[in-house]
CSV table of C-alpha atoms in Angstrom, one decimal:
chain,number,residue,atom,x,y,z
A,271,UNK,CA,9.8,4.6,10.0
A,272,UNK,CA,11.7,1.9,8.4
A,273,UNK,CA,10.8,1.6,4.5
A,274,UNK,CA,12.2,-1.3,3.7
A,275,UNK,CA,10.0,-4.6,4.9
A,276,UNK,CA,12.1,-6.3,8.0
A,277,UNK,CA,12.0,-9.6,5.9
A,278,UNK,CA,13.0,-13.0,7.1
A,279,UNK,CA,15.7,-15.2,5.1
A,280,UNK,CA,14.3,-16.1,2.5
A,281,UNK,CA,12.2,-18.4,0.9
A,282,UNK,CA,9.3,-16.3,1.4
A,283,UNK,CA,6.5,-14.2,-0.7
A,284,UNK,CA,6.5,-11.0,-2.8
A,285,UNK,CA,3.2,-9.5,-4.1
A,286,UNK,CA,4.1,-7.5,-7.1
A,287,UNK,CA,1.5,-4.9,-7.2
A,288,UNK,CA,1.8,-2.3,-10.2
A,289,UNK,CA,-0.6,0.8,-11.8
A,290,UNK,CA,-1.4,3.6,-12.8
A,291,UNK,CA,-3.7,5.7,-11.2
A,292,UNK,CA,-6.8,7.0,-13.0
A,293,UNK,CA,-7.6,10.6,-13.5
A,294,UNK,CA,-10.2,10.9,-10.3
A,295,UNK,CA,-10.3,12.1,-6.6
A,296,UNK,CA,-8.1,9.5,-5.0
A,297,UNK,CA,-8.8,11.1,-1.8
A,298,UNK,CA,-10.6,8.5,-0.8
A,299,UNK,CA,-8.4,6.0,-1.8
A,300,UNK,CA,-5.3,7.0,-0.6
A,301,UNK,CA,-6.9,7.3,3.3
A,302,UNK,CA,-8.9,3.1,2.2
A,303,UNK,CA,-5.3,2.4,1.6
A,304,UNK,CA,-3.4,3.2,4.5
A,305,UNK,CA,-6.7,1.5,6.7
A,306,UNK,CA,-5.7,-1.6,4.2
A,307,UNK,CA,-2.3,-1.6,5.3
A,308,UNK,CA,-3.5,-1.5,9.0
A,309,UNK,CA,-5.3,-4.1,8.7
A,310,UNK,CA,-3.0,-6.6,6.7
A,311,UNK,CA,-0.5,-6.0,9.5
A,312,UNK,CA,-3.3,-8.1,11.3
A,313,UNK,CA,-2.8,-11.2,8.8
A,314,UNK,CA,-0.4,-13.6,10.4
A,315,UNK,CA,1.8,-13.9,7.7
A,316,UNK,CA,1.9,-10.5,6.9
A,317,UNK,CA,5.4,-9.6,6.6
A,318,UNK,CA,6.0,-5.3,5.1
A,319,UNK,CA,5.4,-3.4,2.5
A,320,UNK,CA,6.5,-1.0,0.4
A,321,UNK,CA,5.0,1.7,-1.4
A,322,UNK,CA,5.8,3.9,-4.0
A,323,UNK,CA,4.3,6.6,-6.7
A,324,UNK,CA,5.2,8.7,-9.3
A,325,UNK,CA,4.4,11.9,-10.5
A,326,UNK,CA,2.2,11.0,-12.7
A,327,UNK,CA,0.4,7.7,-11.2
A,328,UNK,CA,2.2,5.2,-11.8
A,329,UNK,CA,3.6,3.1,-9.4
A,330,UNK,CA,5.1,-0.1,-7.9
A,331,UNK,CA,3.7,-2.0,-4.2
A,332,UNK,CA,5.9,-4.4,-3.1
A,333,UNK,CA,4.0,-7.2,-0.1
A,334,UNK,CA,5.7,-9.5,1.5
A,335,UNK,CA,3.7,-12.3,2.7
A,336,UNK,CA,5.5,-15.5,4.3
A,337,UNK,CA,3.8,-18.6,2.2
A,338,UNK,CA,1.0,-18.7,-0.3
A,339,UNK,CA,-1.3,-19.9,1.5
A,340,UNK,CA,-1.6,-15.9,3.4
A,341,UNK,CA,-1.7,-14.3,0.6
A,342,UNK,CA,-5.1,-16.6,-0.8
A,343,UNK,CA,-6.5,-15.8,2.9
A,344,UNK,CA,-5.7,-12.1,2.0
A,345,UNK,CA,-7.6,-12.1,-1.4
A,346,UNK,CA,-10.7,-14.0,0.8
A,347,UNK,CA,-10.7,-10.9,2.9
A,348,UNK,CA,-14.1,-8.9,2.5
A,349,UNK,CA,-12.9,-5.3,3.3
A,350,UNK,CA,-9.7,-6.2,1.0
A,351,UNK,CA,-12.1,-7.4,-1.9
A,352,UNK,CA,-14.5,-4.5,-1.8
A,353,UNK,CA,-11.6,-2.3,-2.3
A,354,UNK,CA,-9.9,-4.1,-4.9
A,355,UNK,CA,-13.6,-3.8,-6.6
A,356,UNK,CA,-13.0,0.3,-5.8
A,357,UNK,CA,-9.8,0.1,-8.2
A,358,UNK,CA,-10.9,-2.3,-10.7
A,359,UNK,CA,-14.1,0.4,-11.4
A,360,UNK,CA,-12.4,4.1,-10.4
A,361,UNK,CA,-8.9,4.4,-9.2
A,362,UNK,CA,-6.9,2.6,-11.4
A,363,UNK,CA,-6.4,2.7,-15.2
A,364,UNK,CA,-4.7,-0.6,-15.6
A,365,UNK,CA,-2.7,-3.0,-12.6
A,366,UNK,CA,-0.6,-5.9,-12.4
A,367,UNK,CA,-0.8,-8.2,-9.7
A,368,UNK,CA,2.3,-10.5,-10.1
A,369,UNK,CA,3.3,-13.7,-7.1
A,370,UNK,CA,6.4,-14.1,-6.7
A,371,UNK,CA,8.3,-16.1,-4.5
A,372,UNK,CA,11.6,-14.5,-3.0
A,373,UNK,CA,14.6,-16.5,-3.8
A,374,UNK,CA,17.3,-14.5,-2.4
A,375,UNK,CA,18.2,-11.0,-0.6
A,376,UNK,CA,20.8,-8.5,0.6
A,377,UNK,CA,21.4,-5.1,0.5
A,378,UNK,CA,21.9,-2.2,3.6
A,379,UNK,CA,18.3,-2.0,5.4
A,380,UNK,CA,17.1,0.7,7.6
A,381,UNK,CA,15.3,-1.5,9.8
A,382,UNK,CA,17.2,-1.6,13.1
A,383,UNK,CA,19.2,-4.7,13.4
B,17,UNK,CA,5.3,4.5,-23.9
B,18,UNK,CA,3.6,1.7,-21.6
B,19,UNK,CA,4.6,1.7,-18.1
B,20,UNK,CA,3.6,-2.1,-17.2
B,21,UNK,CA,5.7,-4.7,-18.4
B,22,UNK,CA,4.8,-6.7,-20.7
B,23,UNK,CA,5.5,-10.0,-19.6
B,24,UNK,CA,5.2,-13.7,-20.8
B,25,UNK,CA,3.3,-16.2,-19.3
B,26,UNK,CA,5.3,-17.4,-15.9
B,27,UNK,CA,7.0,-18.4,-14.7
B,28,UNK,CA,10.1,-15.5,-15.1
B,29,UNK,CA,12.0,-13.5,-12.5
B,30,UNK,CA,12.3,-10.2,-10.4
B,31,UNK,CA,14.7,-8.3,-9.4
B,32,UNK,CA,12.4,-6.0,-6.7
B,33,UNK,CA,15.0,-3.4,-5.8
B,34,UNK,CA,13.7,-1.1,-3.0
B,35,UNK,CA,16.3,2.4,-2.2
B,36,UNK,CA,16.1,5.3,-0.5
B,37,UNK,CA,18.0,8.2,-2.1
B,38,UNK,CA,20.7,9.9,0.1
B,39,UNK,CA,20.6,13.2,0.7
B,40,UNK,CA,23.0,14.0,-2.4
B,41,UNK,CA,22.9,15.8,-5.9
B,42,UNK,CA,20.7,13.1,-8.1
B,43,UNK,CA,21.8,14.6,-11.5
B,44,UNK,CA,24.1,12.3,-12.4
B,45,UNK,CA,22.5,9.2,-11.1
B,46,UNK,CA,18.9,9.4,-13.0
B,47,UNK,CA,20.6,10.1,-16.5
B,48,UNK,CA,22.8,7.2,-15.4
B,49,UNK,CA,20.0,5.3,-14.8
B,50,UNK,CA,18.7,5.6,-18.0
B,51,UNK,CA,21.8,5.1,-19.8
B,52,UNK,CA,21.5,1.8,-17.8
B,53,UNK,CA,17.9,0.7,-19.0
B,54,UNK,CA,18.9,1.2,-22.3
B,55,UNK,CA,22.2,-1.4,-22.1
B,56,UNK,CA,19.6,-3.8,-20.1
B,57,UNK,CA,17.8,-4.1,-22.9
B,58,UNK,CA,20.3,-4.8,-24.7
B,59,UNK,CA,20.8,-8.3,-22.7
B,60,UNK,CA,18.7,-11.8,-24.3
B,61,UNK,CA,16.7,-12.5,-21.5
B,62,UNK,CA,16.1,-8.6,-19.7
B,63,UNK,CA,11.5,-8.7,-20.0
B,64,UNK,CA,11.2,-4.9,-18.7
B,65,UNK,CA,11.3,-2.4,-15.8
B,66,UNK,CA,8.5,-1.1,-14.0
B,67,UNK,CA,10.6,2.4,-11.9
B,68,UNK,CA,8.6,4.4,-9.0
B,69,UNK,CA,9.5,6.7,-6.8
B,70,UNK,CA,8.1,8.7,-3.8
B,71,UNK,CA,8.6,12.5,-3.2
B,72,UNK,CA,10.6,11.9,-0.5
B,73,UNK,CA,13.4,9.7,-1.7
B,74,UNK,CA,11.8,6.0,-1.0
B,75,UNK,CA,11.5,4.0,-4.0
B,76,UNK,CA,10.6,0.4,-5.6
B,77,UNK,CA,11.6,-1.4,-9.1
B,78,UNK,CA,10.9,-4.0,-10.5
B,79,UNK,CA,13.2,-5.8,-13.6
B,80,UNK,CA,11.8,-8.6,-15.0
B,81,UNK,CA,14.1,-10.7,-16.4
B,82,UNK,CA,13.2,-14.5,-18.4
B,83,UNK,CA,15.6,-16.8,-16.0
B,84,UNK,CA,18.1,-16.7,-13.8
B,85,UNK,CA,20.7,-17.0,-15.6
B,86,UNK,CA,19.9,-13.7,-17.1
B,87,UNK,CA,20.3,-11.9,-13.9
B,88,UNK,CA,23.8,-13.2,-13.3
B,89,UNK,CA,24.9,-12.1,-16.9
B,90,UNK,CA,23.4,-8.3,-15.7
B,91,UNK,CA,25.2,-9.0,-12.1
B,92,UNK,CA,28.5,-9.3,-14.5
B,93,UNK,CA,28.1,-6.6,-16.9
B,94,UNK,CA,30.8,-4.0,-16.2
B,95,UNK,CA,28.6,-0.9,-16.6
B,96,UNK,CA,26.0,-2.3,-14.0
B,97,UNK,CA,29.0,-2.8,-11.4
B,98,UNK,CA,30.3,0.4,-11.9
B,99,UNK,CA,27.1,2.0,-11.2
B,100,UNK,CA,26.5,-0.1,-8.2
B,101,UNK,CA,29.4,1.5,-6.7
B,102,UNK,CA,27.9,4.7,-7.0
B,103,UNK,CA,24.9,3.5,-6.0
B,104,UNK,CA,26.5,1.8,-2.7
B,105,UNK,CA,28.8,5.3,-2.2
B,106,UNK,CA,26.8,8.3,-3.1
B,107,UNK,CA,23.0,7.6,-4.2
B,108,UNK,CA,21.1,4.9,-1.6
B,109,UNK,CA,21.3,5.3,1.9
B,110,UNK,CA,19.9,2.4,2.8
B,111,UNK,CA,18.6,-0.6,-0.2
B,112,UNK,CA,17.3,-4.1,-0.6
B,113,UNK,CA,17.5,-6.5,-4.1
B,114,UNK,CA,14.9,-9.1,-4.1
B,115,UNK,CA,15.3,-12.2,-6.7
B,116,UNK,CA,11.8,-13.8,-7.0
B,117,UNK,CA,10.6,-16.2,-9.1
B,118,UNK,CA,7.2,-14.9,-10.3
B,119,UNK,CA,4.8,-18.1,-10.0
B,120,UNK,CA,1.3,-16.2,-11.4
B,121,UNK,CA,-0.1,-12.6,-12.4
B,122,UNK,CA,-2.5,-11.2,-13.7
B,123,UNK,CA,-4.2,-7.1,-14.4
B,124,UNK,CA,-5.2,-4.9,-16.9
B,125,UNK,CA,-2.2,-4.1,-18.9
B,126,UNK,CA,-1.5,-0.6,-20.9
B,127,UNK,CA,0.4,-2.2,-23.2
B,128,UNK,CA,-1.4,-2.6,-27.0
B,129,UNK,CA,-2.8,-6.6,-27.5
């Protein structure tokens, strides 16, 4: 499966989620994250996700959406909201969300073209 | 040292650099990346960097800049340009650059406040 998200010609949106895992058991976190991505894929504006975590528990995940409205719809989703509570209370010591408008992209993707 | 970049109130800019390491020796890559970050810090518009790589060589790095002009100045830097050539030719099998305007941010940072 390609790693780099198959995003359309800009503009579209990116949510940069930076986080530091708390010293905790992350088995449920890992399992729920995978289920949450599958659920996000069912949302119309979802474009893709690129996740990454260092060995020390720090990490950056970029999630791409077609527009601001899709990000709002996802923010209101009950499964997502329940996961956010667990994230804040158990899984992450620190985290930051940045909502961005992608203006330009270029590169050499691993998507089949 | 804090992991999460100390960014100002939006708007500011983010460059999302997604990459897949090529099967190569990454010792020079790692050393040059560290030197490149130190060099980027000397640029006026540089706000911070959050890097992350998975065990399989995929990774996402977010670099924050105050404005588009600072990103252009950095793109023209000779040390940066030389590193990009090595990146394309040796270190990355695939990569994508996305230039974004950060519209909103919130979270619980590990920066001292």
